[in-house]
Amino acid sequence: MKILHTLPALNRGGTERFVLTLANHQQKHGHEVVVATFDHTNHWPSESSHLRIETFHCSRAIHRFLRQPDHDAHGFTLFLKDFKPDIIHSHSHWTSLIVNACPRQPATYIQHFHLEYPEWESSDRLFQRKNLGRWQLTLTSLLRRTSFIAVSETTDKYYRKNLPPPLLPRLSRLPNFLGLPSRSVPRTRWHEPLRVLSVGRLVAVKRHFSLLALARSLISRGLNFSITIVGEGPLAPDLELEIEKAGLQDKIRLAGIRADMIQCYEDADILVHPALEESFGLVILEAMSRGLPCIVEEECFGPKEFLNPGKDSLAASFSNPEGVANIIQRILASKSYFQTISANAIATSKKFSLEVYWNRLAPIYGEERRSC
């Protein structure tokens, strides 16, 4: 089977790691796999080294009203004609637009909803003005017999609300798999000073600025600790400036992007995740697989699909730094509690294996008899 995965670029992120892990798995089990991107950025040289990565140019892919699609992805169009994929698996709305702007292929089309795309909302008048309204997305999806995958209960509810009725039977909910190996034994101790980790893009919704208030609260309690923030994004300069203004340079460090995420998790003692929105929360599941007690924003809905607060994780409001600090102290007050949370986190993570994921994805591909 020929499988084509499409991504804007191989930036450092959960979706990109997900795609490369899945592509490597499919290739390992005899499928011919290509990952198509539209930018030469590749922050995953090791993970993509055994894959065929094809990079194309495209700066626009806009359907004109009752006319031929207007795009400049001619190289990609020629590639599709030559490769003749059986599966075209798109992992972003933008790459789906590019695929739909190219001549139709005799393939199974998959649009993977890793995020909630407002273009599918009927109130999106900006896209209406671009002549690519919700009705046209619907028509294109019907003509190409596109199937849709939502990564969590939250995203599934969003698209069941916004997808037009003719497309609803094609929507499946398929939680992400865990790409990192789970720890074999739970943690029994923590470092001195305590190592607190946060992972995510430096954007407003991730709420990394709340970690400054948490740091001040921990300092007031006399705790010896450090906070490492892994990720990059547009708010990096502002966050660094605020850390300096608060005099917290010795407590909070911006580590940028990291290629060695297993080691990153292993070096930490606790994960804090203050984000208000997550489609799924793969970073949390990865940290749990390495036995980290995770403190997650209680209003964040995506991770609720797999978390059992109080057993394999902790829930808190990061708007209340004192409350988060109380939870950290409670974890550190008992080695047996720390070990229990760690063991339960590892057990939860093992439910999201790649093998289980493929068994559920194969029927969507139309490959019930070709299980990897």
XYZ file of N, CA, C and O in Angstrom, residues 65-256:
768
model
N -14.570 30.550 -7.076
C -15.990 30.230 -7.222
C -16.299 29.740 -8.633
O -16.115 30.472 -9.619
N -16.773 28.479 -8.744
C -17.178 27.862 -10.008
C -16.090 27.911 -11.076
O -16.369 27.913 -12.266
N -14.831 27.947 -10.637
C -13.724 27.919 -11.585
C -12.682 26.915 -11.122
O -12.772 26.353 -10.041
N -11.655 26.728 -11.921
C -10.591 25.817 -11.561
C -9.854 26.320 -10.311
O -9.707 27.524 -10.133
N -9.388 25.416 -9.446
C -8.610 25.856 -8.288
C -7.369 26.628 -8.718
O -6.757 26.337 -9.741
N -7.035 27.635 -7.942
C -5.854 28.451 -8.215
C -4.788 28.110 -7.184
O -5.005 28.263 -5.983
N -3.660 27.599 -7.625
C -2.587 27.233 -6.705
C -1.261 27.240 -7.466
O -1.217 27.331 -8.691
N -0.164 27.154 -6.700
C 1.155 27.077 -7.342
C 1.893 25.824 -6.883
O 3.115 25.794 -6.841
N 1.139 24.780 -6.558
C 1.733 23.514 -6.113
C 1.885 22.558 -7.295
O 1.499 21.395 -7.231
N 2.475 23.062 -8.361
C 2.565 22.243 -9.577
C 3.501 21.050 -9.396
O 3.230 19.958 -9.905
N 4.578 21.248 -8.651
C 5.481 20.132 -8.381
C 4.788 19.040 -7.592
O 4.981 17.848 -7.853
N 3.967 19.432 -6.633
C 3.228 18.465 -5.831
C 2.194 17.741 -6.683
O 1.980 16.532 -6.539
N 1.561 18.473 -7.597
C 0.587 17.861 -8.502
C 1.241 16.780 -9.355
O 0.700 15.678 -9.521
N 2.425 17.068 -9.898
C 3.146 16.090 -10.711
C 3.561 14.891 -9.868
O 3.527 13.746 -10.337
N 3.946 15.155 -8.608
C 4.324 14.057 -7.719
C 3.139 13.125 -7.477
O 3.282 11.895 -7.517
N 1.960 13.686 -7.207
C 0.781 12.856 -6.980
C 0.477 11.987 -8.199
O 0.140 10.801 -8.068
N 0.614 12.573 -9.371
C 0.339 11.840 -10.604
C 1.310 10.683 -10.786
O 0.936 9.598 -11.256
N 2.562 10.904 -10.348
C 3.591 9.873 -10.516
C 3.529 8.822 -9.411
O 3.630 7.624 -9.672
N 3.351 9.251 -8.158
C 3.382 8.333 -7.015
C 2.121 7.476 -6.924
O 2.161 6.315 -6.543
N 0.972 8.040 -7.281
C -0.316 7.344 -7.249
C -0.576 6.712 -5.880
O -0.674 5.486 -5.743
N -0.720 7.524 -4.842
C -0.910 6.966 -3.499
C -2.266 6.287 -3.333
O -3.247 6.677 -3.956
N -2.278 5.254 -2.499
C -3.541 4.619 -2.131
C -4.231 5.399 -1.017
O -5.459 5.424 -0.938
N -3.412 6.021 -0.136
C -3.908 6.792 0.994
C -3.275 8.177 0.956
O -2.055 8.292 0.835
N -4.073 9.219 1.035
C -3.563 10.579 1.212
C -4.038 11.048 2.585
O -5.213 11.325 2.789
N -3.107 11.091 3.524
C -3.412 11.340 4.937
C -2.887 12.727 5.304
O -1.688 12.924 5.477
N -3.787 13.688 5.399
C -3.399 15.071 5.664
C -3.521 15.379 7.151
O -4.526 15.048 7.788
N -2.495 16.057 7.691
C -2.438 16.322 9.129
C -2.571 17.800 9.472
O -2.233 18.208 10.584
N -3.023 18.604 8.549
C -3.336 20.005 8.845
C -4.386 20.483 7.852
O -4.530 19.923 6.757
N -5.115 21.511 8.238
C -6.140 22.038 7.335
C -5.493 22.640 6.091
O -6.011 22.480 4.976
N -4.354 23.289 6.273
C -3.691 23.937 5.136
C -3.248 22.915 4.096
O -3.439 23.114 2.892
N -2.666 21.801 4.534
C -2.247 20.795 3.552
C -3.457 20.115 2.926
O -3.392 19.669 1.771
N -4.573 20.039 3.650
C -5.788 19.497 3.040
C -6.264 20.386 1.902
O -6.722 19.904 0.865
N -6.124 21.710 2.078
C -6.501 22.633 1.006
C -5.625 22.427 -0.226
O -6.091 22.473 -1.364
N -4.328 22.208 0.009
C -3.417 21.962 -1.116
C -3.808 20.686 -1.842
O -3.889 20.647 -3.081
N -4.041 19.622 -1.075
C -4.437 18.345 -1.680
C -5.724 18.514 -2.481
O -5.842 18.044 -3.614
N -6.693 19.239 -1.921
C -7.980 19.410 -2.594
C -7.884 20.312 -3.819
O -8.747 20.263 -4.705
N -6.845 21.158 -3.867
C -6.667 22.032 -5.026
C -6.011 21.313 -6.200
O -5.982 21.832 -7.308
N -5.489 20.115 -5.941
C -4.864 19.317 -6.999
C -5.908 18.391 -7.626
O -6.945 18.108 -7.024
N -5.646 17.928 -8.853
C -6.592 17.004 -9.495
C -6.876 15.787 -8.623
O -5.985 15.276 -7.950
N -8.103 15.341 -8.648
C -8.520 14.242 -7.785
C -7.783 12.958 -8.142
O -7.601 12.629 -9.308
N -7.373 12.220 -7.080
C -6.672 10.958 -7.246
C -7.602 9.803 -6.852
O -8.476 9.973 -5.995
N -7.404 8.618 -7.445
C -8.187 7.443 -7.029
C -7.636 6.887 -5.724
O -7.100 5.770 -5.663
N -7.743 7.688 -4.649
C -7.149 7.333 -3.369
C -8.170 7.509 -2.257
O -9.227 8.137 -2.445
N -7.844 6.962 -1.085
C -8.625 7.210 0.118
C -8.095 8.477 0.769
O -6.908 8.570 1.077
N -8.962 9.461 0.962
C -8.563 10.743 1.542
C -8.887 10.747 3.041
O -10.001 10.397 3.455
N -7.909 11.158 3.836
C -8.080 11.272 5.289
C -7.700 12.685 5.708
O -6.614 13.168 5.369
N -8.588 13.372 6.419
C -8.233 14.639 7.047
C -8.207 14.420 8.550
O -9.225 14.097 9.171
N -7.016 14.579 9.127
C -6.801 14.309 10.544
C -6.957 15.616 11.310
O -6.188 16.551 11.132
N -7.950 15.663 12.192
C -8.208 16.865 12.970
C -7.399 16.825 14.266
O -7.883 16.372 15.306
N -6.156 17.303 14.208
C -5.333 17.431 15.411
C -5.724 18.678 16.197
O -5.408 18.791 17.377
N -6.387 19.622 15.514
C -6.811 20.883 16.118
C -8.258 21.167 15.726
O -8.827 20.484 14.863
N -8.813 22.191 16.352
C -10.152 22.639 16.001
C -10.029 23.794 15.004
O -9.645 24.903 15.372
N -10.327 23.523 13.742
C -10.144 24.524 12.693
C -11.412 25.357 12.516
O -12.471 24.818 12.166
N -11.335 26.675 12.746
C -12.540 27.523 12.653
C -13.090 27.624 11.239
O -14.219 28.076 11.058
N -12.306 27.198 10.233
C -12.797 27.265 8.851
C -14.046 26.403 8.650
O -14.812 26.619 7.697
N -14.247 25.420 9.538
C -15.422 24.570 9.405
C -16.651 25.162 10.079
O -17.753 24.616 9.971
N -16.481 26.280 10.780
C -17.619 26.909 11.442
C -18.399 27.747 10.428
O -17.820 28.448 9.606
N -19.703 27.696 10.522
C -20.540 28.398 9.545
C -20.428 29.913 9.664
O -20.762 30.636 8.739
N -19.929 30.411 10.811
C -19.834 31.858 11.019
C -18.524 32.453 10.513
O -18.266 33.637 10.697
N -17.695 31.646 9.873
C -16.387 32.130 9.446
C -16.498 32.948 8.161
O -16.309 32.444 7.060
N -16.811 34.223 8.285
C -17.037 35.069 7.113
C -15.746 35.448 6.401
O -15.771 35.748 5.215
N -14.609 35.438 7.115
C -13.341 35.740 6.461
C -13.072 34.731 5.353
O -12.728 35.091 4.233
N -13.294 33.459 5.651
C -13.057 32.456 4.624
C -14.096 32.529 3.519
O -13.820 32.186 2.382
N -15.308 32.964 3.864
C -16.312 33.151 2.828
C -15.822 34.150 1.796
O -16.007 33.981 0.599
N -15.172 35.199 2.263
C -14.669 36.230 1.351
C -13.552 35.691 0.482
O -13.279 36.212 -0.594
N -12.859 34.672 0.954
C -11.795 34.080 0.142
C -12.342 33.039 -0.837
O -11.588 32.314 -1.453
N -13.662 32.949 -0.916
C -14.300 32.026 -1.847
C -14.013 30.566 -1.529
O -13.961 29.721 -2.414
N -13.760 30.275 -0.258
C -13.586 28.895 0.146
C -14.409 28.681 1.408
O -13.904 28.480 2.488
N -15.710 28.781 1.248
C -16.605 28.671 2.386
C -16.814 27.245 2.827
O -16.354 26.282 2.204
N -17.557 27.120 3.930
C -17.822 25.817 4.521
C -18.553 24.903 3.542
O -18.295 23.694 3.483
N -19.445 25.482 2.743
C -20.193 24.665 1.783
C -19.262 24.049 0.743
O -19.460 22.925 0.292
N -18.212 24.818 0.347
C -17.307 24.296 -0.665
C -16.379 23.234 -0.079
O -16.029 22.257 -0.757
N -15.969 23.412 1.181
C -15.216 22.362 1.860
C -16.043 21.078 1.904
O -15.530 19.979 1.694
N -17.326 21.233 2.176
C -18.221 20.086 2.256
C -18.344 19.390 0.902
O -18.237 18.157 0.804
N -18.547 20.170 -0.140
C -18.706 19.603 -1.478
C -17.451 18.853 -1.907
O -17.522 17.732 -2.425
N -16.282 19.460 -1.674
C -15.022 18.813 -2.037
C -14.852 17.503 -1.273
O -14.427 16.491 -1.834
N -15.188 17.518 0.026
C -15.042 16.315 0.847
C -15.986 15.212 0.383
O -15.633 14.032 0.410
N -17.183 15.584 -0.053
C -18.126 14.588 -0.548
C -17.649 13.979 -1.855
O -17.712 12.754 -2.055
N -17.147 14.819 -2.750
C -16.686 14.326 -4.046
C -15.481 13.406 -3.910
O -15.325 12.442 -4.662
N -14.626 13.713 -2.932
C -13.404 12.907 -2.761
C -13.578 11.813 -1.712
O -12.618 11.130 -1.383
N -14.758 11.683 -1.169
C -15.061 10.663 -0.176
C -14.054 10.713 0.987
O -13.494 9.700 1.403
N -13.835 11.922 1.471
C -12.879 12.137 2.551
C -13.425 11.603 3.877
O -14.594 11.807 4.213
N -12.539 10.930 4.635
C -12.858 10.524 6.001
C -12.142 11.460 6.964
O -11.094 12.033 6.638
N -12.704 11.605 8.163
C -12.159 12.540 9.143
C -11.843 11.807 10.440
O -12.587 10.911 10.860
N -10.740 12.224 11.077
C -10.331 11.638 12.355
C -10.174 12.754 13.372
O -9.437 13.720 13.147
N -10.856 12.627 14.502
C -10.699 13.555 15.626
C -9.864 12.869 16.702
O -10.060 11.688 16.990
N -8.932 13.620 17.309
C -7.954 12.998 18.199
C -8.424 12.871 19.642
O -7.730 12.267 20.461
N -9.579 13.438 19.977
C -10.031 13.374 21.363
C -11.542 13.586 21.409
O -12.176 13.950 20.408
N -12.107 13.369 22.583
C -13.539 13.595 22.763
C -13.894 15.060 22.534
O -14.940 15.381 21.966
N -12.981 15.961 22.958
C -13.220 17.394 22.789
C -13.296 17.784 21.321
O -14.221 18.485 20.893
N -12.310 17.342 20.536
C -12.324 17.672 19.104
C -13.472 16.969 18.391
O -14.056 17.506 17.447
N -13.809 15.770 18.841
C -14.932 15.049 18.244
C -16.231 15.834 18.435
O -17.030 15.995 17.493
N -16.446 16.362 19.639
C -17.651 17.158 19.910
C -17.668 18.420 19.058
O -18.719 18.841 18.549
N -16.484 19.031 18.902
C -16.393 20.266 18.105
C -16.836 20.010 16.670
O -17.633 20.773 16.098
N -16.336 18.914 16.066
C -16.656 18.666 14.663
C -18.052 18.068 14.492
O -18.669 18.260 13.441
N -18.551 17.384 15.502
C -19.935 16.917 15.407
C -20.906 18.093 15.462
O -22.020 18.022 14.941
N -20.447 19.173 16.058
C -21.255 20.392 16.092
C -21.140 21.171 14.787
O -22.115 21.770 14.320
N -19.952 21.158 14.155
C -19.700 22.046 13.014
C -19.687 21.380 11.647
O -19.923 22.053 10.642
N -19.398 20.074 11.566
C -19.431 19.423 10.263
C -20.863 19.339 9.764
O -21.781 19.032 10.536
N -21.096 19.598 8.485
C -22.450 19.450 7.933
C -22.926 17.992 8.061
O -22.111 17.066 8.015
N -24.223 17.759 8.216
C -24.762 16.404 8.431
C -24.285 15.341 7.442
O -24.017 14.208 7.858
N -24.124 15.653 6.132
C -23.684 14.582 5.215
C -22.294 14.032 5.530
O -21.952 12.927 5.101
N -21.472 14.817 6.263
C -20.098 14.382 6.556
C -19.970 13.674 7.900
O -18.956 13.036 8.162
N -20.969 13.782 8.754
C -20.863 13.228 10.102
C -20.608 11.718 10.124
O -19.834 11.243 10.966
N -21.212 10.911 9.228
C -20.927 9.472 9.249
C -19.468 9.143 8.939
O -19.022 8.026 9.215
N -18.732 10.099 8.405
C -17.325 9.853 8.051
C -16.350 10.275 9.143
O -15.141 10.188 8.963
N -16.865 10.752 10.267
C -16.019 11.221 11.360
C -15.809 10.104 12.376
O -16.766 9.517 12.885
N -14.533 9.816 12.677
C -14.178 8.815 13.685
C -13.358 9.487 14.777
O -12.588 10.407 14.511
N -13.532 9.013 16.006
C -12.700 9.495 17.104
C -11.615 8.458 17.374
O -11.911 7.304 17.664
N -10.363 8.885 17.264
C -9.230 7.980 17.431
C -8.149 8.685 18.253
O -7.373 9.484 17.723
N -8.099 8.434 19.571
C -7.085 9.088 20.411
C -5.675 8.776 19.938
O -5.404 7.681 19.425
N -4.772 9.724 20.120
C -3.390 9.550 19.688
C -2.725 8.381 20.399
O -3.118 7.990 21.491
N -1.694 7.858 19.769
C -0.896 6.810 20.395
C 0.331 7.428 21.050
O 0.678 8.587 20.815
N 1.003 6.640 21.856
C 2.209 7.074 22.539
C 3.416 6.610 21.746
O 3.614 5.409 21.539
N 4.237 7.560 21.295
C 5.392 7.223 20.479
C 6.636 6.878 21.269
O 7.549 6.235 20.757
N 6.706 7.292 22.532
C 7.879 7.014 23.359
C 7.678 5.724 24.154
O 6.557 5.403 24.541
N 8.745 4.987 24.427
C 8.607 3.772 25.248
C 8.300 4.126 26.693
O 8.796 5.121 27.221
N 7.464 3.314 27.323
C 7.135 3.538 28.724
C 8.266 3.048 29.626
O 8.978 2.100 29.299
N 8.409 3.702 30.750
C 9.399 3.309 31.749
C 9.042 1.930 32.305
O 7.875 1.606 32.503
N 10.040 1.134 32.590
C 9.771 -0.220 33.090
C 9.435 -0.233 34.570
O 8.700 -1.106 35.045
N 9.962 0.720 35.328
C 9.709 0.771 36.770
C 9.323 2.189 37.160
O 9.776 3.159 36.549
N 8.479 2.334 38.186
C 8.103 3.684 38.625
C 9.242 4.385 39.334
O 10.227 3.769 39.751
N 9.105 5.677 39.501
C 10.104 6.465 40.223
C 9.892 6.312 41.727
O 8.763 6.178 42.204
N 10.990 6.367 42.433
C 10.919 6.220 43.889
C 11.487 7.421 44.626
O 11.325 7.530 45.838
N 12.143 8.324 43.905
C 12.752 9.486 44.555
C 12.841 10.643 43.576
O 12.665 10.473 42.369
N 13.133 11.812 44.111
C 13.291 13.004 43.290
C 14.650 13.639 43.571
O 15.333 13.291 44.536
N 15.022 14.573 42.692
C 16.326 15.215 42.822
C 16.294 16.317 43.882
O 15.240 16.765 44.309
N 17.466 16.732 44.246
C 17.625 17.891 45.131
C 18.637 18.829 44.466
O 19.812 18.477 44.328
N 18.235 20.019 44.000
C 16.884 20.583 44.120
C 15.870 19.899 43.201
O 16.246 19.260 42.218
N 14.591 20.076 43.523
C 13.501 19.497 42.755
C 13.520 20.049 41.331
O 13.676 21.253 41.118
N 13.345 19.158 40.346
C 13.360 19.562 38.941
C 11.940 19.535 38.370
O 11.346 18.469 38.197
N 11.418 20.720 38.107
C 10.065 20.875 37.565
C 10.181 21.149 36.065
O 11.005 21.961 35.638
N 9.350 20.478 35.271
C 9.415 20.584 33.817
C 8.078 21.049 33.263
O 7.011 20.659 33.748
N 8.131 21.896 32.224
C 6.947 22.269 31.450
C 7.322 22.193 29.976
O 8.394 22.657 29.583
N 6.444 21.590 29.165
C 6.739 21.398 27.741
C 5.579 21.942 26.910
O 4.415 21.603 27.158
N 5.887 22.782 25.936
C 4.844 23.305 25.059
C 5.299 24.550 24.327
O 6.268 25.212 24.728
N 4.600 24.859 23.226
C 4.915 26.070 22.463
C 4.706 27.299 23.317
O 3.775 27.363 24.125
N 5.580 28.279 23.123
C 5.500 29.501 23.914
C 4.496 30.454 23.271
O 4.841 31.415 22.587
N 3.234 30.123 23.505
C 2.110 30.931 23.016
C 1.175 31.169 24.188
O 1.247 30.488 25.222
N 0.268 32.140 24.035
C -0.541 32.600 25.161
C -1.374 31.493 25.794
O -1.481 31.415 27.024
N -1.960 30.606 24.971
C -2.873 29.609 25.503
C -2.171 28.600 26.408
O -2.801 27.947 27.244
N -0.851 28.472 26.260
C -0.099 27.531 27.111
C 0.165 28.108 28.500
O 0.579 27.379 29.403
N 0.016 29.397 28.679
C 0.073 30.077 29.973
C 1.370 29.827 30.764
O 1.341 29.605 31.971
N 2.495 29.890 30.092
C 3.768 29.715 30.791
C 4.057 30.836 31.784
O 4.808 30.649 32.733
N 3.436 32.002 31.559
C 3.681 33.127 32.470
C 3.178 32.810 33.885
O 3.660 33.379 34.858
N 2.219 31.897 34.004
C 1.720 31.523 35.330
C 2.786 30.815 36.154
O 2.677 30.745 37.391
N 3.822 30.311 35.496
C 4.880 29.612 36.224
C 5.742 30.570 37.035
O 6.427 30.147 37.977
N 5.734 31.864 36.683
C 6.469 32.844 37.492
C 5.831 32.974 38.865
O 6.540 33.005 39.894
N 4.512 33.045 38.906
C 3.809 33.126 40.193
C 4.006 31.844 40.987
O 4.158 31.882 42.218
N 4.015 30.706 40.309
C 4.270 29.438 40.990
C 5.664 29.427 41.600
O 5.846 28.986 42.748
N 6.650 29.921 40.846
C 8.017 29.968 41.362
C 8.108 30.825 42.618
O 8.756 30.453 43.603
N 7.436 31.977 42.605
C 7.467 32.849 43.796
C 6.831 32.157 45.003
O 7.299 32.293 46.137
N 5.760 31.406 44.747
C 5.101 30.685 45.834
C 6.006 29.609 46.412
O 6.087 29.426 47.636
N 6.708 28.884 45.542
C 7.616 27.834 46.015
C 8.786 28.425 46.794
O 9.250 27.856 47.793
N 9.269 29.586 46.340
C 10.368 30.260 47.049
C 9.919 30.661 48.448
O 10.652 30.491 49.431
N 8.695 31.188 48.562
C 8.190 31.631 49.867
C 8.067 30.480 50.850
O 8.063 30.684 52.070
N 7.976 29.245 50.332
C 7.859 28.066 51.190
C 9.214 27.444 51.508
O 9.282 26.422 52.206
N 10.269 28.053 50.969
C 11.606 27.563 51.254
C 12.002 26.326 50.470
O 12.982 25.654 50.822
N 11.265 26.000 49.399
C 11.593 24.830 48.597
C 12.768 25.125 47.666
O 12.845 26.210 47.068
N 13.649 24.172 47.513
C 14.777 24.291 46.593
C 14.373 23.613 45.290
O 14.100 22.396 45.277
N 14.322 24.359 44.197
C 13.769 23.827 42.950
C 14.329 24.573 41.749
O 14.951 25.633 41.871
N 14.066 24.012 40.568
C 14.307 24.706 39.297
C 13.161 24.342 38.360
O 12.592 23.253 38.453
N 12.806 25.276 37.470
C 11.756 25.039 36.468
C 12.384 25.174 35.085
O 12.983 26.206 34.766
N 12.262 24.129 34.285
C 12.762 24.151 32.912
C 11.575 24.148 31.959
O 10.678 23.305 32.076
N 11.556 25.106 31.039
C 10.480 25.213 30.048
C 11.054 24.814 28.688
O 11.947 25.480 28.161
N 10.557 23.724 28.127
C 11.012 23.218 26.831
C 10.004 23.623 25.768
O 8.804 23.344 25.891
N 10.470 24.287 24.737
C 9.604 24.726 23.650
C 10.063 26.061 23.109
O 10.923 26.726 23.698
N 9.526 26.418 21.981
C 9.826 27.723 21.392
C 8.530 28.313 20.853
O 7.525 27.624 20.695
N 8.554 29.607 20.601
C 7.358 30.266 20.101
C 7.499 31.771 20.174
O 8.502 32.300 20.678
N 6.507 32.500 19.680
C 6.603 33.960 19.572
C 6.718 34.681 20.911
O 7.187 35.819 20.959
N 6.300 34.054 22.000
C 6.348 34.731 23.299
C 7.660 34.499 24.048
O 7.791 34.964 25.186
N 8.615 33.844 23.420
C 9.886 33.563 24.100
C 10.583 34.833 24.592
O 11.007 34.890 25.756
N 10.738 35.888 23.761
C 11.405 37.094 24.257
C 10.673 37.752 25.419
O 11.313 38.202 26.383
N 9.338 37.803 25.349
C 8.552 38.409 26.427
C 8.670 37.604 27.715
O 8.792 38.174 28.811
N 8.645 36.297 27.586
C 8.746 35.445 28.765
C 10.117 35.577 29.413
O 10.234 35.684 30.645
N 11.146 35.605 28.588
C 12.504 35.765 29.115
C 12.664 37.107 29.829
O 13.294 37.196 30.898
N 12.068 38.162 29.259
C 12.137 39.492 29.869
C 11.432 39.508 31.220
O 11.954 40.079 32.198
N 10.256 38.875 31.303
C 9.518 38.847 32.565
C 10.261 38.049 33.631
O 10.222 38.398 34.816
N 10.932 36.995 33.214
C 11.731 36.202 34.163
C 12.858 37.050 34.735
O 13.134 37.028 35.942
N 13.496 37.835 33.855
C 14.581 38.711 34.310
C 14.051 39.801 35.237
O 14.652 40.097 36.273
N 12.913 40.417 34.870
C 12.333 41.471 35.716
C 11.995 40.951 37.108
O 12.142 41.660 38.107
N 11.541 39.689 37.164
C 11.157 39.109 38.444
C 12.363 38.578 39.220
O 12.208 38.141 40.361
N 13.537 38.620 38.602
C 14.735 38.113 39.264
C 14.714 36.607 39.464
O 15.266 36.086 40.441
N 14.104 35.893 38.510
C 13.958 34.442 38.639
C 14.847 33.658 37.683
O 14.609 32.484 37.417
N 15.919 34.306 37.197
C 16.800 33.635 36.236
C 17.420 32.366 36.808
O 17.708 31.413 36.065
N 17.637 32.345 38.119
C 18.252 31.171 38.738
C 17.244 30.054 38.973
O 17.640 28.937 39.324
N 15.944 30.357 38.795
C 14.912 29.363 39.071
C 14.197 28.869 37.815
O 13.746 27.724 37.766
N 14.070 29.731 36.808
C 13.331 29.366 35.595
C 14.254 29.487 34.388
O 14.874 30.523 34.170
N 14.325 28.422 33.606
C 15.202 28.407 32.429
C 14.401 28.050 31.191
O 13.615 27.097 31.193
N 14.594 28.820 30.126
C 14.009 28.495 28.828
C 14.995 27.633 28.064
O 16.101 28.072 27.727
N 14.608 26.390 27.774
C 15.536 25.429 27.158
C 15.376 25.332 25.654
O 16.139 24.599 25.003
N 14.409 26.058 25.063
C 14.204 25.968 23.619
C 13.675 24.596 23.231
O 13.064 23.890 24.036
